[in-house]
């Protein structure tokens, strides 16, 4: 085991920054990380410390530095075709991580690209370069035509504070809601929680009074203190959970939301769900009035996330995805 850990520390991954909470997970792999910042389209040019501290054994570099680096990277972690093109002159295995459904991304970006054309182009390009695709969920993998390798993201339950639920309010963490309203079923959210005390946290410049957490520690304290967590999503565009809702479960919060086939919530056990906003509001009020019930359900939510979304499972599966990418790269070189 120690020999494997020592070998891992000698290897370095080149990682395009995308969503800091997801990239932070890669610290569990044991590799060194060169994280590319200053990318176009990002709301922040550097690493967002408000979301996560930097992973262990990592450093920040620019794209030109990455393109010219003399390091022989063990694998390059990308998130879209632009990333793949940006490192086309490097000669290392590459892995593309699919974080969203094609339909959801097209809606968010107001794109008029023909879906099948885009999917075919990506599949052909990955085959051409010997790249490998891994998706964070089956819904997202199928959406792009890559259902073969699925590695759900994870949480480490030991990172979170013991639940108190002392604040009689719901909590929801979400960035850029304005352009994601259809994906998030935001109209339903507003109807269901009208008149209910709810704290929204995240980067949402068009929403007065809504701010991101000051730090990950600040977010943990909010997860600890608020009574319940909300996750609503269109089942054709987004999963019935995200990293924030899994964090909430790890912190011992019960979850409220709409019915969703991929939700980890069991109605009446670790949360409540309903497609009727009036009924969901009733459940919210029930939890606001009964902290003991919220605590019991949150305890079950924590058990669920530990069983289904452990960091050890993520590590094992993602290390295998990297090895698959390396095999495809090697096979591509042999067939040239």
Short mmCIF file of C-alpha atoms in Angstrom, two decimals:
data_model
loop_
_atom_site.label_atom_id
_atom_site.label_comp_id
_atom_site.label_asym_id
_atom_site.label_seq_id
_atom_site.Cartn_x
_atom_site.Cartn_y
_atom_site.Cartn_z
CA UNK A 1 0.00 0.00 0.00
CA UNK A 2 2.80 2.45 0.94
CA UNK A 3 4.62 1.64 -2.30
CA UNK A 4 1.43 2.39 -4.31
CA UNK A 5 0.97 5.69 -2.43
CA UNK A 6 4.59 6.67 -3.10
CA UNK A 7 4.20 5.87 -6.80
CA UNK A 8 0.99 7.93 -6.97
CA UNK A 9 2.73 10.96 -5.48
CA UNK A 10 5.32 10.80 -8.26
CA UNK A 11 2.59 11.12 -10.91
CA UNK A 12 0.97 14.40 -11.92
CA UNK A 13 -2.41 15.05 -13.51
CA UNK A 14 -3.05 18.12 -15.64
CA UNK A 15 -6.56 19.31 -14.79
CA UNK A 16 -8.65 22.02 -16.41
CA UNK A 17 -10.49 23.90 -13.68
CA UNK A 18 -14.26 23.67 -13.95
CA UNK A 19 -16.29 23.38 -10.76
CA UNK A 20 -14.03 23.66 -7.71
CA UNK A 21 -15.97 21.17 -5.54
CA UNK A 22 -15.58 18.52 -8.24
CA UNK A 23 -11.89 19.24 -8.88
CA UNK A 24 -11.24 19.20 -5.12
CA UNK A 25 -12.24 15.50 -5.06
CA UNK A 26 -9.22 14.68 -7.19
CA UNK A 27 -7.05 15.33 -4.15
CA UNK A 28 -8.23 11.94 -2.87
CA UNK A 29 -6.46 10.17 -5.76
CA UNK A 30 -3.01 10.75 -4.27
CA UNK A 31 -1.53 12.34 -7.42
CA UNK A 32 0.02 15.76 -7.79
CA UNK A 33 -2.32 18.18 -9.60
CA UNK A 34 -1.51 20.99 -12.02
CA UNK A 35 -4.77 22.95 -12.24
CA UNK A 36 -5.28 25.27 -15.22
CA UNK A 37 -6.86 28.63 -14.35
CA UNK A 38 -7.58 31.83 -16.30
CA UNK A 39 -9.86 30.02 -18.75
CA UNK A 40 -12.37 31.85 -20.94
CA UNK A 41 -15.99 31.81 -19.84
CA UNK A 42 -15.21 31.47 -16.14
CA UNK A 43 -16.67 34.02 -13.72
CA UNK A 44 -13.35 34.07 -11.84
CA UNK A 45 -9.87 33.96 -13.36
CA UNK A 46 -8.33 32.00 -10.52
CA UNK A 47 -9.33 29.24 -8.11
CA UNK A 48 -12.46 30.14 -6.13
CA UNK A 49 -11.39 29.79 -2.49
CA UNK A 50 -14.94 30.56 -1.40
CA UNK A 51 -16.01 27.19 -2.79
CA UNK A 52 -13.07 25.02 -1.76
CA UNK A 53 -9.48 25.32 -0.59
CA UNK A 54 -6.98 24.02 -3.11
CA UNK A 55 -6.56 20.24 -3.08
CA UNK A 56 -3.42 18.82 -1.44
CA UNK A 57 -0.31 18.55 -3.64
CA UNK A 58 -1.73 20.96 -6.21
CA UNK A 59 -0.61 24.15 -7.90
CA UNK A 60 -2.25 26.65 -10.24
CA UNK A 61 -0.90 27.25 -13.74
CA UNK A 62 -2.08 29.12 -16.82
CA UNK A 63 -3.01 27.50 -20.13
CA UNK A 64 0.21 28.70 -21.87
CA UNK A 65 2.22 27.23 -18.99
CA UNK A 66 0.33 23.95 -19.34
CA UNK A 67 0.88 23.86 -23.08
CA UNK A 68 4.63 24.41 -22.65
CA UNK A 69 5.19 22.37 -19.48
CA UNK A 70 8.05 19.87 -19.57
CA UNK A 71 6.24 17.59 -17.12
CA UNK A 72 5.12 14.27 -18.53
CA UNK A 73 1.57 14.15 -17.20
CA UNK A 74 0.05 10.81 -16.23
CA UNK A 75 -3.30 11.95 -17.66
CA UNK A 76 -4.98 15.19 -18.74
CA UNK A 77 -8.44 15.83 -17.27
CA UNK A 78 -10.70 17.91 -19.54
CA UNK A 79 -14.38 18.87 -19.43
CA UNK A 80 -15.34 19.82 -23.00
CA UNK A 81 -14.12 19.82 -26.58
CA UNK A 82 -12.56 23.28 -26.14
CA UNK A 83 -10.30 21.88 -23.42
CA UNK A 84 -9.34 18.97 -25.67
CA UNK A 85 -8.41 21.33 -28.49
CA UNK A 86 -6.42 23.55 -26.12
CA UNK A 87 -4.02 20.67 -25.35
CA UNK A 88 -4.04 19.01 -28.77
CA UNK A 89 -0.25 19.39 -29.11
CA UNK A 90 0.51 17.61 -25.85
CA UNK A 91 1.32 13.89 -25.97
CA UNK A 92 -0.35 12.39 -22.93
CA UNK A 93 -3.57 10.41 -22.32
CA UNK A 94 -6.68 12.52 -22.02
CA UNK A 95 -9.93 12.00 -20.18
CA UNK A 96 -13.07 14.09 -20.75
CA UNK A 97 -15.50 14.39 -17.84
CA UNK A 98 -19.18 14.98 -18.70
CA UNK A 99 -20.82 17.13 -16.02
CA UNK A 100 -24.13 18.08 -17.64
CA UNK A 101 -26.76 16.74 -20.01
CA UNK A 102 -26.39 17.86 -23.60
CA UNK A 103 -29.89 19.32 -23.54
CA UNK A 104 -29.30 21.17 -20.28
CA UNK A 105 -26.05 22.66 -21.50
CA UNK A 106 -27.58 23.74 -24.82
CA UNK A 107 -30.43 25.41 -22.95
CA UNK A 108 -28.06 27.15 -20.53
CA UNK A 109 -25.89 28.45 -23.38
CA UNK A 110 -28.85 29.24 -25.69
CA UNK A 111 -27.18 27.07 -28.33
CA UNK A 112 -28.84 26.14 -31.63
CA UNK A 113 -26.34 23.38 -32.44
CA UNK A 114 -27.96 20.22 -33.86
CA UNK A 115 -27.64 17.75 -30.94
CA UNK A 116 -26.76 14.63 -32.92
CA UNK A 117 -24.16 16.50 -34.98
CA UNK A 118 -22.40 17.71 -31.84
CA UNK A 119 -22.49 14.28 -30.22
CA UNK A 120 -21.15 12.60 -33.37
CA UNK A 121 -18.37 15.17 -33.66
CA UNK A 122 -17.26 14.62 -30.08
CA UNK A 123 -17.35 10.83 -30.41
CA UNK A 124 -15.30 10.92 -33.63
CA UNK A 125 -12.77 13.33 -32.15
CA UNK A 126 -12.27 11.26 -29.01
CA UNK A 127 -11.75 8.16 -31.13
CA UNK A 128 -9.29 10.03 -33.35
CA UNK A 129 -7.14 11.22 -30.45
CA UNK A 130 -7.50 8.07 -28.34
CA UNK A 131 -9.42 9.90 -25.64
CA UNK A 132 -11.86 8.50 -23.11
CA UNK A 133 -15.11 9.95 -21.75
CA UNK A 134 -16.46 9.45 -18.24
CA UNK A 135 -19.75 10.90 -16.97
CA UNK A 136 -20.77 11.90 -13.45
CA UNK A 137 -24.14 10.15 -13.85
CA UNK A 138 -25.92 7.77 -16.21
CA UNK A 139 -28.40 10.50 -17.21
CA UNK A 140 -25.55 12.72 -18.35
CA UNK A 141 -23.55 9.93 -19.96
CA UNK A 142 -26.53 8.73 -22.00
CA UNK A 143 -27.36 12.28 -23.00
CA UNK A 144 -24.00 12.59 -24.79
CA UNK A 145 -23.89 8.99 -26.00
CA UNK A 146 -21.26 7.81 -23.49
CA UNK A 147 -23.02 5.48 -21.01
CA UNK A 148 -20.10 3.06 -20.63
CA UNK A 149 -18.13 4.70 -17.80
CA UNK A 150 -20.04 6.38 -14.96
CA UNK A 151 -18.27 7.77 -11.88
CA UNK A 152 -20.61 9.67 -9.56
CA UNK A 153 -19.09 12.45 -7.53
CA UNK A 154 -18.71 11.92 -3.81
CA UNK A 155 -18.50 13.49 -0.39
CA UNK A 156 -16.39 12.67 2.64
CA UNK A 157 -18.78 12.59 5.57
CA UNK A 158 -15.94 13.37 7.98
CA UNK A 159 -15.59 16.85 6.45
CA UNK A 160 -18.91 18.06 7.89
CA UNK A 161 -20.03 19.37 11.27
CA UNK A 162 -22.64 17.60 13.44
CA UNK A 163 -26.16 18.69 12.46
CA UNK A 164 -27.99 21.04 14.83
CA UNK A 165 -30.87 22.33 12.66
CA UNK A 166 -31.24 25.25 15.06
CA UNK A 167 -32.06 27.75 12.29
CA UNK A 168 -35.75 27.46 11.34
CA UNK A 169 -35.10 27.91 7.63
CA UNK A 170 -34.52 25.88 4.51
CA UNK A 171 -31.28 26.16 2.52
CA UNK A 172 -30.41 25.90 -1.15
CA UNK A 173 -26.97 26.33 -2.74
CA UNK A 174 -26.96 27.17 -6.44
CA UNK A 175 -25.01 29.40 -8.82
CA UNK A 176 -26.37 31.41 -11.76
CA UNK A 177 -30.00 30.50 -11.18
CA UNK A 178 -31.23 33.08 -13.69
CA UNK A 179 -29.97 31.12 -16.70
CA UNK A 180 -30.81 27.71 -15.19
CA UNK A 181 -34.43 28.25 -14.17
CA UNK A 182 -35.85 25.60 -16.52
CA UNK A 183 -33.24 23.04 -15.46
CA UNK A 184 -33.87 23.73 -11.76
CA UNK A 185 -37.69 23.87 -12.01
CA UNK A 186 -37.38 27.30 -10.43
CA UNK A 187 -41.05 28.20 -10.93
CA UNK A 188 -41.97 25.11 -8.94
CA UNK A 189 -39.41 26.00 -6.26
CA UNK A 190 -40.91 29.48 -5.87
CA UNK A 191 -44.47 28.16 -5.67
CA UNK A 192 -43.61 25.42 -3.19
CA UNK A 193 -41.65 27.59 -0.80
CA UNK A 194 -43.61 30.82 -1.07
CA UNK A 195 -43.85 32.25 2.43
CA UNK A 196 -41.33 29.74 3.84
CA UNK A 197 -38.02 31.09 5.20
CA UNK A 198 -35.40 29.94 2.69
CA UNK A 199 -31.77 30.99 2.39
CA UNK A 200 -30.31 30.91 -1.13
CA UNK A 201 -26.50 30.73 -1.30
CA UNK A 202 -24.34 31.10 -4.41
CA UNK A 203 -23.04 33.37 -7.14
CA UNK A 204 -26.26 34.98 -8.41
CA UNK A 205 -25.57 38.61 -9.39
CA UNK A 206 -29.18 39.15 -10.54
CA UNK A 207 -30.68 38.14 -7.19
CA UNK A 208 -30.52 40.95 -4.59
CA UNK A 209 -29.38 39.83 -1.16
CA UNK A 210 -28.11 36.45 -2.36
CA UNK A 211 -24.42 35.85 -1.78
CA UNK A 212 -21.99 32.97 -1.99
CA UNK A 213 -20.58 31.47 1.19
CA UNK A 214 -17.44 33.23 2.41
CA UNK A 215 -15.59 29.92 2.47
CA UNK A 216 -16.17 26.19 2.60
CA UNK A 217 -16.07 26.40 6.40
CA UNK A 218 -18.83 29.04 6.25
CA UNK A 219 -20.91 26.74 4.04
CA UNK A 220 -20.40 23.85 6.47
CA UNK A 221 -21.74 25.98 9.30
CA UNK A 222 -24.84 26.81 7.24
CA UNK A 223 -25.37 23.13 6.44
CA UNK A 224 -25.03 22.37 10.13
CA UNK A 225 -27.52 24.96 11.32
CA UNK A 226 -30.34 25.10 8.74
CA UNK A 227 -33.33 22.79 9.16
CA UNK A 228 -33.63 21.23 5.67
CA UNK A 229 -32.14 21.39 2.18
CA UNK A 230 -33.92 21.87 -1.17
CA UNK A 231 -33.14 20.30 -4.53
CA UNK A 232 -35.58 20.55 -7.44
CA UNK A 233 -34.67 19.60 -11.00
CA UNK A 234 -36.18 18.77 -14.37
CA UNK A 235 -35.72 15.00 -14.65
CA UNK A 236 -34.87 15.22 -18.37
CA UNK A 237 -32.18 17.87 -17.88
CA UNK A 238 -30.60 17.31 -14.47
CA UNK A 239 -30.11 14.62 -11.85
CA UNK A 240 -32.19 14.32 -8.71
CA UNK A 241 -29.14 15.35 -6.68
CA UNK A 242 -26.02 17.48 -7.04
CA UNK A 243 -22.85 17.97 -5.04
CA UNK A 244 -24.48 20.52 -2.74
CA UNK A 245 -27.41 18.24 -1.90
CA UNK A 246 -25.01 15.37 -1.18
CA UNK A 247 -23.05 17.69 1.11
CA UNK A 248 -26.30 18.55 2.88
CA UNK A 249 -27.04 14.85 3.36
CA UNK A 250 -23.51 14.26 4.69
CA UNK A 251 -24.14 17.08 7.17
CA UNK A 252 -27.30 15.33 8.36
CA UNK A 253 -29.94 17.46 6.64
CA UNK A 254 -33.24 16.06 5.33
CA UNK A 255 -33.92 16.89 1.66
CA UNK A 256 -37.06 18.33 0.06
CA UNK A 257 -37.72 18.30 -3.68
CA UNK A 258 -39.81 17.13 -6.61
CA UNK A 259 -40.24 13.49 -7.60
CA UNK A 260 -37.22 12.41 -9.61
CA UNK A 261 -36.15 8.92 -10.80
CA UNK A 262 -32.49 9.45 -9.82
CA UNK A 263 -33.09 11.07 -6.45
CA UNK A 264 -31.38 9.31 -3.51
CA UNK A 265 -34.27 10.44 -1.31
CA UNK A 266 -36.75 7.88 0.04
CA UNK A 267 -39.99 9.69 0.78
CA UNK A 268 -40.70 9.89 4.49
CA UNK A 269 -37.36 8.31 5.43
CA UNK A 270 -34.56 10.78 4.63
CA UNK A 271 -36.63 13.59 3.15
CA UNK A 272 -39.87 14.41 1.38
CA UNK A 273 -40.74 14.84 -2.29
CA UNK A 274 -43.84 15.88 -4.17
CA UNK A 275 -44.80 17.36 -7.53
CA UNK A 276 -47.55 19.33 -5.80
CA UNK A 277 -46.13 22.65 -4.50
CA UNK A 278 -48.83 22.90 -1.83
CA UNK A 279 -47.99 19.44 -0.51
CA UNK A 280 -44.24 20.14 -0.53
CA UNK A 281 -44.84 23.36 1.40
CA UNK A 282 -46.76 21.30 3.96
CA UNK A 283 -43.72 19.06 4.42
CA UNK A 284 -41.46 22.11 4.76
CA UNK A 285 -43.65 23.50 7.52
CA UNK A 286 -43.69 20.10 9.19
CA UNK A 287 -39.89 20.09 9.41
CA UNK A 288 -39.77 23.71 10.56
CA UNK A 289 -42.12 22.83 13.40
CA UNK A 290 -40.46 19.56 14.38
CA UNK A 291 -36.67 19.65 14.77
CA UNK A 292 -36.61 16.12 16.19
CA UNK A 293 -38.22 14.77 13.00
CA UNK A 294 -35.74 16.74 10.87
CA UNK A 295 -32.85 15.34 12.91
CA UNK A 296 -34.07 11.75 12.54
CA UNK A 297 -34.58 12.08 8.79
CA UNK A 298 -31.25 13.84 8.37
CA UNK A 299 -29.54 10.97 10.14
CA UNK A 300 -30.99 8.61 7.52
CA UNK A 301 -29.88 10.97 4.74
CA UNK A 302 -26.34 10.82 6.08
CA UNK A 303 -26.44 7.01 6.07
CA UNK A 304 -27.63 7.06 2.45
CA UNK A 305 -24.86 9.33 1.20
CA UNK A 306 -22.16 7.35 3.04
CA UNK A 307 -23.41 4.13 1.45
CA UNK A 308 -23.92 5.41 -2.09
CA UNK A 309 -21.51 8.32 -2.60
CA UNK A 310 -18.38 7.56 -0.59
CA UNK A 311 -15.05 9.11 -1.48
CA UNK A 312 -13.46 5.63 -1.49
CA UNK A 313 -15.85 4.49 -4.24
CA UNK A 314 -15.07 7.64 -6.24
CA UNK A 315 -11.34 7.09 -5.87
CA UNK A 316 -11.46 3.46 -6.98
CA UNK A 317 -13.70 4.18 -9.97
CA UNK A 318 -11.94 7.33 -11.17
CA UNK A 319 -8.50 5.73 -10.94
CA UNK A 320 -9.87 3.00 -13.23
CA UNK A 321 -11.19 5.66 -15.64
CA UNK A 322 -7.70 7.15 -15.81
CA UNK A 323 -6.22 3.73 -16.59
CA UNK A 324 -8.84 3.23 -19.33
CA UNK A 325 -7.82 6.58 -20.82
CA UNK A 326 -4.17 5.50 -20.72
CA UNK A 327 -4.98 2.21 -22.48
CA UNK A 328 -6.93 3.99 -25.23
CA UNK A 329 -4.06 6.44 -25.69
CA UNK A 330 -1.56 3.58 -25.93
CA UNK A 331 -3.78 1.68 -28.38
CA UNK A 332 -4.15 4.79 -30.53
CA UNK A 333 -0.37 5.23 -30.69
CA UNK A 334 0.15 1.59 -31.67
CA UNK A 335 -2.34 1.88 -34.53
CA UNK A 336 -0.94 5.05 -36.08
#
